[in-house]
Short mmCIF file of C-alpha atoms and ligand atoms in Angstrom, two decimals:
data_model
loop_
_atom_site.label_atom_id
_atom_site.label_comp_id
_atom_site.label_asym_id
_atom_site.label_seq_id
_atom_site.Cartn_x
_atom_site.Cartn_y
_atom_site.Cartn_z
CA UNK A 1 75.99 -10.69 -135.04
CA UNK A 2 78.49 -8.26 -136.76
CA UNK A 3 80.38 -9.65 -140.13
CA UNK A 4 84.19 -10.34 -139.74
CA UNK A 5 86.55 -9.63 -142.47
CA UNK A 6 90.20 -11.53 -141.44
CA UNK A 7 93.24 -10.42 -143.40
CA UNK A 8 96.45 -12.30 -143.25
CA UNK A 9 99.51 -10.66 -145.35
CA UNK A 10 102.03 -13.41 -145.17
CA UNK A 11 105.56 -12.85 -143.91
CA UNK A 12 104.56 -8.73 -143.18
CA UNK A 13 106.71 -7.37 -140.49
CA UNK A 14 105.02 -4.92 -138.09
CA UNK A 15 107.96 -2.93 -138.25
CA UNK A 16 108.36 -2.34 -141.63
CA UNK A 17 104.80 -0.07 -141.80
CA UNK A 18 104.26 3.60 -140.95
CA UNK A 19 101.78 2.58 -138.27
CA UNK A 20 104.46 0.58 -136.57
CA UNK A 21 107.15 3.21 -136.79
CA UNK A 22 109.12 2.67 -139.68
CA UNK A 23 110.33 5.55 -141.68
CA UNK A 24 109.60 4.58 -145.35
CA UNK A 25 106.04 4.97 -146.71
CA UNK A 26 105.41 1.33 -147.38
CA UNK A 27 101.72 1.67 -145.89
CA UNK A 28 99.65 4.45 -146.37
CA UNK A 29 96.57 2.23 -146.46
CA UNK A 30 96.95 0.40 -143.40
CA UNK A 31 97.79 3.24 -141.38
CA UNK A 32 94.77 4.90 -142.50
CA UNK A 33 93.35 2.12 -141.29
CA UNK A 34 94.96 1.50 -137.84
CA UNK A 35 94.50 5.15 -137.08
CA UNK A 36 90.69 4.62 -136.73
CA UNK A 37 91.06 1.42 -135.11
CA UNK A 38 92.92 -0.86 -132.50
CA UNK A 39 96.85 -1.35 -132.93
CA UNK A 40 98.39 -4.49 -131.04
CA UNK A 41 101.78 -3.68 -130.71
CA UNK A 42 102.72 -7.46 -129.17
CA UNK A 43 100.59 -9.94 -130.76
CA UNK A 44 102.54 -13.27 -130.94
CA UNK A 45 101.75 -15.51 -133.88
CA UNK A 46 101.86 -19.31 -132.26
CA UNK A 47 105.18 -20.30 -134.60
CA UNK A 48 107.56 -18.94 -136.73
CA UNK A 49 106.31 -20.29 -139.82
CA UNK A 50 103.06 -20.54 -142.19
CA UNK A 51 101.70 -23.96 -141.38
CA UNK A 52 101.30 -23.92 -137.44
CA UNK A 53 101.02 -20.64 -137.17
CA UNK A 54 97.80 -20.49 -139.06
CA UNK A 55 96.73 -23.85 -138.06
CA UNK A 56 96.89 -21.70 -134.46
CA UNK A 57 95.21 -19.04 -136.03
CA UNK A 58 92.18 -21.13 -137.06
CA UNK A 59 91.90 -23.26 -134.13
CA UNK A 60 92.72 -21.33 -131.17
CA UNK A 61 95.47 -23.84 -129.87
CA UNK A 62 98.93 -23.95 -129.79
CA UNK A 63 101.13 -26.08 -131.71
CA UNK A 64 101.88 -28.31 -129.05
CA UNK A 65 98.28 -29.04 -128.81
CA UNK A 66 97.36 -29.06 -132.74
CA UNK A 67 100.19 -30.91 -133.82
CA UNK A 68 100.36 -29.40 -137.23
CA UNK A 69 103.79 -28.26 -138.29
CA UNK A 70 103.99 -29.16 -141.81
CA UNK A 71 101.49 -28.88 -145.11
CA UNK A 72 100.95 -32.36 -145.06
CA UNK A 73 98.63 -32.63 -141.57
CA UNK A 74 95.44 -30.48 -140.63
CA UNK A 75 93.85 -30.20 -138.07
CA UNK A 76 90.60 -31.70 -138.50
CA UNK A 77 87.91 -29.53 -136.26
CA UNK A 78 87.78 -26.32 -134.86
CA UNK A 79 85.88 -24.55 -132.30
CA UNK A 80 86.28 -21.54 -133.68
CA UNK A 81 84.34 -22.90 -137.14
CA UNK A 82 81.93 -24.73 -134.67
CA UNK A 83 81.01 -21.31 -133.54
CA UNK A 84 80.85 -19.81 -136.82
CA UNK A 85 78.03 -22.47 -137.69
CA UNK A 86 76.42 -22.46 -134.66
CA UNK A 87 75.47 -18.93 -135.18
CA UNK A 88 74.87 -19.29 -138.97
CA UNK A 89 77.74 -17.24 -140.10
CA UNK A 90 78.31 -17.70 -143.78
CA UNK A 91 81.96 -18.04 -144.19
CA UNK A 92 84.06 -17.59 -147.36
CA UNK A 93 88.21 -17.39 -148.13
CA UNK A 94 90.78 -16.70 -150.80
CA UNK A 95 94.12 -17.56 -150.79
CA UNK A 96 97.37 -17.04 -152.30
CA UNK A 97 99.01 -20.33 -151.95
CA UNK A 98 97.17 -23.47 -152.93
CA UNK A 99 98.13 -26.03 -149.80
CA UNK A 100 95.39 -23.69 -148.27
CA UNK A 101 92.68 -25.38 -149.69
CA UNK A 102 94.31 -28.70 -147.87
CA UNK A 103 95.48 -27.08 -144.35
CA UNK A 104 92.12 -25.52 -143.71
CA UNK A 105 89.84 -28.10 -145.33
CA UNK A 106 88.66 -28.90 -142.38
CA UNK A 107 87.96 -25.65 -140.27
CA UNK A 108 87.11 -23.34 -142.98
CA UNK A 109 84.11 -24.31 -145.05
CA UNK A 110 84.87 -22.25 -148.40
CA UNK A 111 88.37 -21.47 -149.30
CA UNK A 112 89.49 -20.27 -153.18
CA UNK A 113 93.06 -20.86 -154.05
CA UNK A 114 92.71 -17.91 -156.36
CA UNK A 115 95.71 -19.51 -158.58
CA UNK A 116 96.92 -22.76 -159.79
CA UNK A 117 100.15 -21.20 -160.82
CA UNK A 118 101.97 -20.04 -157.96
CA UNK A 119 104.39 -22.63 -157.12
CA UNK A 120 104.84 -22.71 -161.38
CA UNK A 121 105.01 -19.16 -162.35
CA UNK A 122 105.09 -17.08 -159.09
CA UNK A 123 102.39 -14.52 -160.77
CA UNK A 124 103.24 -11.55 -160.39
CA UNK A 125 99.69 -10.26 -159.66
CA UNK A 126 98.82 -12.64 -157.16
CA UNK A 127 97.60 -9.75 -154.43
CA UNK A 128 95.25 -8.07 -157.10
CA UNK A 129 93.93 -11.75 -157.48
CA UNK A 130 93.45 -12.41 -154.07
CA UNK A 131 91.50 -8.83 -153.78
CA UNK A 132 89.62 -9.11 -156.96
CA UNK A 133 88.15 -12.37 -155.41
CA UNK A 134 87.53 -11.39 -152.07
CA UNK A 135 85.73 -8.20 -153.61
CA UNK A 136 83.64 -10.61 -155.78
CA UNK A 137 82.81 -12.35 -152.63
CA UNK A 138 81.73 -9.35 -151.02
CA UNK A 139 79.39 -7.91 -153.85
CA UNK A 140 77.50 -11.63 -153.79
CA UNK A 141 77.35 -12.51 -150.05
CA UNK A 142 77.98 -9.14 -148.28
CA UNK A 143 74.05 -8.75 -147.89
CA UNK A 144 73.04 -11.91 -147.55
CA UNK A 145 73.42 -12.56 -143.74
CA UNK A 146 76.51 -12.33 -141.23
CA UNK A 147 79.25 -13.74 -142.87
CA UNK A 148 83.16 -14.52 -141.82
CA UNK A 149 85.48 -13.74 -145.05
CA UNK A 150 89.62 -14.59 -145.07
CA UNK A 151 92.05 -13.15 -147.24
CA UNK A 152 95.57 -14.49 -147.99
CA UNK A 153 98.04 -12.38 -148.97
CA UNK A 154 101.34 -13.58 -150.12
CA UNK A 155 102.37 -10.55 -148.52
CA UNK A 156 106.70 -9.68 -148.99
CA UNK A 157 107.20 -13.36 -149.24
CA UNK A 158 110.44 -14.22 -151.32
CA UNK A 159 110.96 -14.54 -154.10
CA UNK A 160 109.79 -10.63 -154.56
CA UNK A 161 107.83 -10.99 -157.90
CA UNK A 162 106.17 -7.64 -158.46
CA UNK A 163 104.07 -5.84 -161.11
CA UNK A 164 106.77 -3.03 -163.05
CA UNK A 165 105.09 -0.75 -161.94
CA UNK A 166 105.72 -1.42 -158.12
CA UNK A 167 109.08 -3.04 -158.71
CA UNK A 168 111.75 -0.89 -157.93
CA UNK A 169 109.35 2.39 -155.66
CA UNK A 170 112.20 1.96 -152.72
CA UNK A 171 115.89 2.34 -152.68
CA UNK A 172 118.66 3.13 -155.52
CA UNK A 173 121.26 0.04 -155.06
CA UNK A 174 121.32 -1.08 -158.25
CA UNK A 175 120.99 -5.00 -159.36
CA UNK A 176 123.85 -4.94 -161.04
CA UNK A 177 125.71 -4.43 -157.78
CA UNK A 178 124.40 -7.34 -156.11
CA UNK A 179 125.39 -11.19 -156.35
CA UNK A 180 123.43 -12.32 -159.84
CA UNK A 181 122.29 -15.71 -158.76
CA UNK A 182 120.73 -13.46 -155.52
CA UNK A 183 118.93 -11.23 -158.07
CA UNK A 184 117.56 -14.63 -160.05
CA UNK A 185 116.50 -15.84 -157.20
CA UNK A 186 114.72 -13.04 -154.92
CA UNK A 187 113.54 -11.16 -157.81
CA UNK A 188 112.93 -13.40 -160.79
CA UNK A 189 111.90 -11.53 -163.93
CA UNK A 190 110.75 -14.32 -166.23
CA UNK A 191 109.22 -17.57 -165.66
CA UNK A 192 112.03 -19.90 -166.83
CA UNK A 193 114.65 -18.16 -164.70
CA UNK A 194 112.52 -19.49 -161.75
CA UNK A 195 112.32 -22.99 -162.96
CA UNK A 196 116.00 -23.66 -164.33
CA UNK A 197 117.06 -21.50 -161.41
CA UNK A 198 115.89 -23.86 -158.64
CA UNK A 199 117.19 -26.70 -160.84
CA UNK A 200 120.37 -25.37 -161.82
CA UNK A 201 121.29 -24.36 -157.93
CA UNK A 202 119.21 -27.13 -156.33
CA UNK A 203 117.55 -25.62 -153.64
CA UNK A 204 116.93 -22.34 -154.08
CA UNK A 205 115.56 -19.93 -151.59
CA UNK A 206 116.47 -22.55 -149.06
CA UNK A 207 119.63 -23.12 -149.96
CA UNK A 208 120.83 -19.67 -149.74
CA UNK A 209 119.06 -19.18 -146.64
CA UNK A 210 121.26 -22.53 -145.44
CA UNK A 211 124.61 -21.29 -146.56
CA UNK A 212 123.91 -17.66 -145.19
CA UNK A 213 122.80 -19.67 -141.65
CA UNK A 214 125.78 -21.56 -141.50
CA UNK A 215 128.13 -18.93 -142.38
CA UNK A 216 129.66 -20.22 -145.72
CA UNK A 217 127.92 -17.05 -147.60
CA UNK A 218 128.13 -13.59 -146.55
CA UNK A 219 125.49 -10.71 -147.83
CA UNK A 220 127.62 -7.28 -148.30
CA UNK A 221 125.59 -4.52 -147.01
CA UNK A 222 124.71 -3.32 -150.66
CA UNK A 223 123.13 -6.77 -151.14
CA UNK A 224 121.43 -6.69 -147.91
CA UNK A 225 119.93 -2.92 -148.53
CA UNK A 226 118.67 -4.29 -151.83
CA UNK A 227 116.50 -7.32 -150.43
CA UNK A 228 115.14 -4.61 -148.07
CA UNK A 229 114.47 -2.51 -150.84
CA UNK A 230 112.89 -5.72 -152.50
CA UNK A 231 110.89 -6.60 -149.15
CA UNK A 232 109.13 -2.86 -149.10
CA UNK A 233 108.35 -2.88 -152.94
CA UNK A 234 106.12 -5.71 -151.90
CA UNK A 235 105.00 -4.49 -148.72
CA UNK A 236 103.29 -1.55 -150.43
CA UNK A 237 102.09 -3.24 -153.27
CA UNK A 238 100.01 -5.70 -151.22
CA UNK A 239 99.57 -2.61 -148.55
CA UNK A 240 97.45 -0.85 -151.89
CA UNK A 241 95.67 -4.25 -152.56
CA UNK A 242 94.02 -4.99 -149.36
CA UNK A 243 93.25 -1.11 -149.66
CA UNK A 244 90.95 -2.22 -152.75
CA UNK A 245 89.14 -4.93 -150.09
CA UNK A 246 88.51 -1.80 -147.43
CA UNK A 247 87.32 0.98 -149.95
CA UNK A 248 84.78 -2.10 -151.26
CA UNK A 249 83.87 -2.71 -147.84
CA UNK A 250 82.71 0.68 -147.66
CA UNK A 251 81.40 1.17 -151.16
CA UNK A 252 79.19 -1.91 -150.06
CA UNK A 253 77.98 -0.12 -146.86
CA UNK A 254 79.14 -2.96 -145.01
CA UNK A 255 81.47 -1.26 -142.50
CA UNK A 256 79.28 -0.03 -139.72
CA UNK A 257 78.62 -3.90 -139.57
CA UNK A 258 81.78 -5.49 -140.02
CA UNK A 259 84.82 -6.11 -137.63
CA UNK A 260 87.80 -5.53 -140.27
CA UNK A 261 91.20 -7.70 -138.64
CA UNK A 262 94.58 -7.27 -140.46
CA UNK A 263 97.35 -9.81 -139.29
CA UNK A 264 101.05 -11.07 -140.72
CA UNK A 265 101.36 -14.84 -140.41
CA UNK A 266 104.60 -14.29 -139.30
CA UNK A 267 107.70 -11.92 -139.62
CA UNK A 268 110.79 -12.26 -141.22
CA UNK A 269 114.74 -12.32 -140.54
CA UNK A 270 116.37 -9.61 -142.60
CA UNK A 271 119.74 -10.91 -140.70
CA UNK A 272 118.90 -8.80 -137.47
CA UNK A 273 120.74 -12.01 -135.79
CA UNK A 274 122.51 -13.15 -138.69
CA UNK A 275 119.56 -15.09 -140.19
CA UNK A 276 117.36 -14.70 -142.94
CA UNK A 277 113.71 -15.76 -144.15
CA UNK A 278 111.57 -17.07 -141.51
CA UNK A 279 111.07 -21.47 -140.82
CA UNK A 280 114.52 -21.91 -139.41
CA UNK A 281 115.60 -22.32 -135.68
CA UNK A 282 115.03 -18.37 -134.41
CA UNK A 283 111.85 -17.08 -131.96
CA UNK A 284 113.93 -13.77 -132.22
CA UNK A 285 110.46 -10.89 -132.30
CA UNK A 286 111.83 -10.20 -135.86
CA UNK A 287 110.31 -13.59 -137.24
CA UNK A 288 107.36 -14.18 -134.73
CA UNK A 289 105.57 -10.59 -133.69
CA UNK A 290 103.08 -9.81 -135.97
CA UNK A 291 100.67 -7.16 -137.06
CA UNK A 292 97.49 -7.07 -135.48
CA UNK A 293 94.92 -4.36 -136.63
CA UNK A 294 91.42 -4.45 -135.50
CA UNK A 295 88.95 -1.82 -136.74
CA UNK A 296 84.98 -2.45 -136.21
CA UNK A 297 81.54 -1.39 -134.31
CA UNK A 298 82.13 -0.25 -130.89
CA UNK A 299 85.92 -0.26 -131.12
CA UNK A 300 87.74 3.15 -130.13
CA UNK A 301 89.56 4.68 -132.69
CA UNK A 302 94.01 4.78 -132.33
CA UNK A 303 94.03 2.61 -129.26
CA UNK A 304 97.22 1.12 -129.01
CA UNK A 305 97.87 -2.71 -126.81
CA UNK A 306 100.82 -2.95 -125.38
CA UNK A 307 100.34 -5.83 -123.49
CA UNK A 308 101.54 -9.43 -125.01
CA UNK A 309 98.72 -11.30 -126.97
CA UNK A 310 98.48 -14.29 -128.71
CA UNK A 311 96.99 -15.38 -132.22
CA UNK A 312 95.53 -18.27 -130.47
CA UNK A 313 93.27 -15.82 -128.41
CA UNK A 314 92.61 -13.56 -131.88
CA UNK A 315 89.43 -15.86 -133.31
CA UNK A 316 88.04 -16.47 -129.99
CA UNK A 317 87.96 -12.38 -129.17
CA UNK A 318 86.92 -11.21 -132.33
CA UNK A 319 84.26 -13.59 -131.97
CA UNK A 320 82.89 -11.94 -128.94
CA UNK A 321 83.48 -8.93 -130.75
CA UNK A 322 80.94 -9.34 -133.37
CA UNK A 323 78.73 -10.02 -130.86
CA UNK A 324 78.42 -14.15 -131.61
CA UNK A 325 76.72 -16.39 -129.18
CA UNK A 326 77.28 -20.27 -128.14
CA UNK A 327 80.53 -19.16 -126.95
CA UNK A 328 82.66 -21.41 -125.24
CA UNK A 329 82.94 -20.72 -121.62
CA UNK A 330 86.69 -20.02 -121.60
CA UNK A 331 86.27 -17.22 -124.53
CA UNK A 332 83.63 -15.73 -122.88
CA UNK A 333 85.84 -13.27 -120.88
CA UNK A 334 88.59 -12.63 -123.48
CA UNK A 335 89.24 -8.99 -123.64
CA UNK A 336 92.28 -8.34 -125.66
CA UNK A 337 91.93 -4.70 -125.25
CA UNK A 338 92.13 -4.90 -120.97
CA UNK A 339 96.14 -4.01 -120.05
CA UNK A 340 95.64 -5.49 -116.93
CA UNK A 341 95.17 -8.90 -117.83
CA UNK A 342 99.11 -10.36 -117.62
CA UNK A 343 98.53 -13.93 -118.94
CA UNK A 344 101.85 -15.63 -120.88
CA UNK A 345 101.72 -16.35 -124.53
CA UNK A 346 103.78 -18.67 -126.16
CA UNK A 347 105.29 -19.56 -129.35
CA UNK A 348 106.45 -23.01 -130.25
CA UNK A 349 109.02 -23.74 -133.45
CA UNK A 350 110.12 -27.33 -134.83
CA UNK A 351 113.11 -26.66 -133.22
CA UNK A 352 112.25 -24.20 -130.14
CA UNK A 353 109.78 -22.52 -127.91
CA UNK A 354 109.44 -19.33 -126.74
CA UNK A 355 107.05 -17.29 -123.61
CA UNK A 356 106.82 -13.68 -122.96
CA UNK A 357 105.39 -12.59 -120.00
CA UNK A 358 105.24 -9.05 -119.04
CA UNK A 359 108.24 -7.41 -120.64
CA UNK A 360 110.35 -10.55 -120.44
CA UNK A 361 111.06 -12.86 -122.69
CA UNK A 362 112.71 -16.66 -122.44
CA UNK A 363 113.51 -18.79 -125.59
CA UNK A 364 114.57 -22.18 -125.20
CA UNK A 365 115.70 -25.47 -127.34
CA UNK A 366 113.16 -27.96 -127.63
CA UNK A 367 112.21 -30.02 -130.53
CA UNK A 368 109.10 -31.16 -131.32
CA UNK A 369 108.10 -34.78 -129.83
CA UNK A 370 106.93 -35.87 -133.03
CA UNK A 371 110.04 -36.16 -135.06
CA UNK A 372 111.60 -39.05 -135.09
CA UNK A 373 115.25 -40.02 -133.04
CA UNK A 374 117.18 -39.40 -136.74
CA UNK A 375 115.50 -36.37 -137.36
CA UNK A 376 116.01 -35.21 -133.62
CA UNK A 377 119.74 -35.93 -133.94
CA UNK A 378 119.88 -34.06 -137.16
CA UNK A 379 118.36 -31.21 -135.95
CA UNK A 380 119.94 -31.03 -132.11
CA UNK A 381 123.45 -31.31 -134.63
CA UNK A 382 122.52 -28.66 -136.78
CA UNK A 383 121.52 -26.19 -133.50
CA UNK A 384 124.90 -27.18 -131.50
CA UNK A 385 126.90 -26.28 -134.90
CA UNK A 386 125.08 -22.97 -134.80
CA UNK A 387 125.77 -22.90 -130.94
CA UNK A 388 121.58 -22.49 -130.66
CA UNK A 389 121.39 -24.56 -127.98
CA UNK A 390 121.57 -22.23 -124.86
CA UNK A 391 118.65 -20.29 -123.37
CA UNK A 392 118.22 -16.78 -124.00
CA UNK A 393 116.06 -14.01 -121.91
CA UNK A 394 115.63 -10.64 -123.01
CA UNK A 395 113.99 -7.47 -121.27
CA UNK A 396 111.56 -6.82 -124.14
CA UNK A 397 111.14 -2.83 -123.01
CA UNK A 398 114.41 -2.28 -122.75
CA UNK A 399 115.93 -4.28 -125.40
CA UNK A 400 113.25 -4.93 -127.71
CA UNK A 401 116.11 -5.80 -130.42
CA UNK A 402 117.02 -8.61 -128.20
CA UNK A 403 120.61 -8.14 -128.53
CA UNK A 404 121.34 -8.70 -124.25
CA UNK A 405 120.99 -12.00 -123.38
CA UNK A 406 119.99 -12.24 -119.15
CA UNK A 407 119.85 -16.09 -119.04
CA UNK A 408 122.57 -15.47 -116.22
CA UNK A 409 119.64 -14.02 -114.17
CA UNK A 410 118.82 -17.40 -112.52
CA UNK A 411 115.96 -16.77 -110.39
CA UNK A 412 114.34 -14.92 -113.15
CA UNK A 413 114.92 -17.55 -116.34
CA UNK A 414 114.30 -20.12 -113.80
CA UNK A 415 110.58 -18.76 -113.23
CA UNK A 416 110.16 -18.26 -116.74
CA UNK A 417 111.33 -21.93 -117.73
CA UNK A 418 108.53 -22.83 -115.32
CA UNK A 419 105.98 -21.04 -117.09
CA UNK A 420 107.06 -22.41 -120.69
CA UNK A 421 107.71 -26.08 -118.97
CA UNK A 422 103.90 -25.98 -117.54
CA UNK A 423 102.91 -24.76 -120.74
CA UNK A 424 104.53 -27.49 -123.07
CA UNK A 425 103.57 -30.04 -120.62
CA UNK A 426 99.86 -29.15 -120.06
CA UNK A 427 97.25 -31.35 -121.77
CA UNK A 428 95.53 -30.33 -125.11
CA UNK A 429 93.68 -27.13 -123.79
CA UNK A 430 89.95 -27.07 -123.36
CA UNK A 431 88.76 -25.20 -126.59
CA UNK A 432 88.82 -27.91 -128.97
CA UNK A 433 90.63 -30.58 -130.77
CA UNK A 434 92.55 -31.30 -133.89
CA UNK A 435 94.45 -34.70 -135.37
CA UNK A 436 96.93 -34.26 -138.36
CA UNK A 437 95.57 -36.24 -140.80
CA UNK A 438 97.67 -38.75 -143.37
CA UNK A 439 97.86 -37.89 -146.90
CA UNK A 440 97.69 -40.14 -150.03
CA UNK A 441 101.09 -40.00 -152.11
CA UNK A 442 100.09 -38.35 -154.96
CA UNK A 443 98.65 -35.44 -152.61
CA UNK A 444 102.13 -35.51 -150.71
CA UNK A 445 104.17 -35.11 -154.07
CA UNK A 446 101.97 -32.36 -155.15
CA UNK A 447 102.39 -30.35 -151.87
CA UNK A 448 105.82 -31.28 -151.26
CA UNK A 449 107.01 -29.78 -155.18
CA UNK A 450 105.67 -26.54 -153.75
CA UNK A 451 106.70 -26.30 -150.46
CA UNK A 452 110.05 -26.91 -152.85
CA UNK A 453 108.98 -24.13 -155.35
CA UNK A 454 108.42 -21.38 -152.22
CA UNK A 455 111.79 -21.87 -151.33
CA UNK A 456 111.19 -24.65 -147.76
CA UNK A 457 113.10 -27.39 -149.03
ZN1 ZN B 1 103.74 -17.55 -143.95
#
């Protein structure tokens, strides 16, 4: 079978890259690269933040079927690393964030945190270091047999630590205009600012994503243009990095061999609806449509998928794209690439879930079972403060902003709470399954300090 090379630029909006529409040249490398390739212009990632999502990713399920929605579970098996094995597929990883190692212990048989350091020092190199070691990888096992490689970007993920160089390409608002505990704490330019800043304002990231959610801070629009400003810096710094990984996968002569896959985790609120970050109550397209560029043997060159996919169905179709065998039966007909298939896909949140299905889309409230009744309370309180708790429909082709709400439309967001009821309620699905797994303490501190340090809690 064919290679596969998966690339996974955390927090990356679709729509903030030339080969997605936007207007700034944030990407020049990737939309070299979806140019000769396939471009999914509705792939779905399974939730709205890092730990399900790629649990999803990795497993083909669903969070309502894995179960993982925090750093401290895994899922413990997956078919799609069965399959991997079964056809003696050598496979390798390197990450930027070091829970990796933990969340995909299980599924992924080789994964390199390439740093220690960045819940401590937020490196500002950590792309180059993700590419330098995937490149390594490549020059020792690129010849040695088919082989299934993923690379973990940190991708525009706050805070916005950047190399000078790349540090101020976009926009001319100038720091000194904007709120300075904002600038300490989206752009930190030296190690102890980081430290005594989360200490000093206890909480962070995440607090200043809480008291912009509830309404107690406000972003002027020169604050808000420089965070966007911020966000592309990093977009096109790690757009030039995972340009290193595809000029070495042709200096290597590996690409008439290799299916090449670039994803985003997940998106990001840049207060389209009032929010910002990503982990938080919304399903809004801003936080959970991803990029999805596929570029490998056989594949035509600028096709573009309009149709709504899934991240759950991504392993499973590359799979059969690389040619694999011992396929389970229910990935044996995936085509991504066939418009006329008209399947939902779903996305499920800690606090809501989400189906599309054609052009339309219904969100609705629904916590996750496995919380317990305080939690639950907490969080149905914190959703009816927000007023959160209604449904909302949108016509994705004509509103793709989702800024008209048609949950007035009964028969219509009646059909479609059918669809996402069935869904919820339907047993663990046939490809596979995963348990979250209990930690020991000492493992639970560790992850927990930098879940704190990246701004969660
Ligand atoms: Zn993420």
């Amino acid at each position: 079978m064919h290679n596969i090379v998966l690339i996974a630029i955390d927090t990356q909006r679709p729509d903030h890259l030339g080969c997605y529409g936007y207007d700034r040249p944030t990407s020049p490398r990737l939309d070299a690269f979806a140019a000769a390739g396939a471009t999914f212009e509705a792939l779905w990632s399974a939730s709205n933040f890092t730990a399900p999502a790629f649990t999803s990713l990795f497993t083909g399920q669903y969070p309502n079927h894995h179960g993982v929605f925090n750093f401290q579970s895994r899922a413990e098996s997956s078919p799609v690393s069965d399959c991997l094995k079964a056809n003696g597929v050598r496979m390798g990883g390197a990450v930027a964030f070091r829970f990796f190692n933990r969340l995909l212990g299980k599924v992924w048989s080789e994964v390199e945190a390439v740093t220690d350091t960045r819940s401590f020092n937020y490196d500002k190199r950590l792309p180059a270091a993700v590419s330098d070691a995937g490149i390594e990888w490549l020059q020792a096992h690129g010849h040695e047999g088919p082989f299934a490689l993923f690379l973990h970007f940190d991708g525009p993920h706050m805070p916005y630590r950047l190399p000078d160089e790349h540090a101020h390409r976009f926009g001319d608002v100038s720091a000194a205009d904007v709120p300075a505990d904002i600038v300490d704490m989206l752009f930190p330019q030296h190690l102890e600012v980081v430290e005594q800043g989360h200490a000093r304002r206890g909480g962070g990231m995440f607090a200043l994503t809480e008291a912009v959610d509830r309404g107690r801070r406000r972003l002027d629009d020169t604050t808000l243009q420089w965070m966007v400003d911020r966000y592309d810096d990093s977009v096109f710094y790690n757009d030039q990095q995972v340009g290193r990984v595809f000029d070495a996968i042709e200096d290597l002569n590996l690409a008439d061999d290799t299916v090449v896959c670039v994803i985003s985790d997940h998106g990001e609120e840049l207060m389209g609806h009032g929010h910002l970050s990503h982990a938080g109550i919304h399903l809004y397209d801003d936080v959970i449509r991803t990029v999805g560029l596929v570029r490998g043997p056989g594949l035509p060159a600028g096709r573009r998928i309009a149709r709504p996919t899934s991240h759950v169905q991504l392993w499973p179709w590359l799979l059969r794209l690389a040619g694999a065998d011992h396929l389970p039966t229910t990935w044996q007909d995936l085509d991504l690439l066939n418009e006329s298939l008209t399947s939902p896909v779903f996305c499920v949140g800690e606090f809501k879930a989400a189906v599309r299905c054609g052009d339309h889309k219904l969100i609705r409230r629904r916590i996750i079972p496995q919380h317990g009744l305080v939690k639950k309370l907490r969080l149905w309180a914190k959703m009816a403060l927000l007023r959160e708790l209604g449904d909302e429909l949108f016509d994705m082709a004509a509103d793709p902003a989702e800024t008209m709400n048609l949950a007035s439309e009964r028969s219509l967001r009646d059909r479609m709470r059918r669809l996402l009821d069935e869904h919820l309620a339907s047993p663990v699905a046939a490809i596979g399954l995963s348990t979250a797994a209990d930690l020991d303490a000492a493992e639970k501190a560790r992850i927990e300090k930098e879940m704190k340090d990246l701004g969660y809690m």
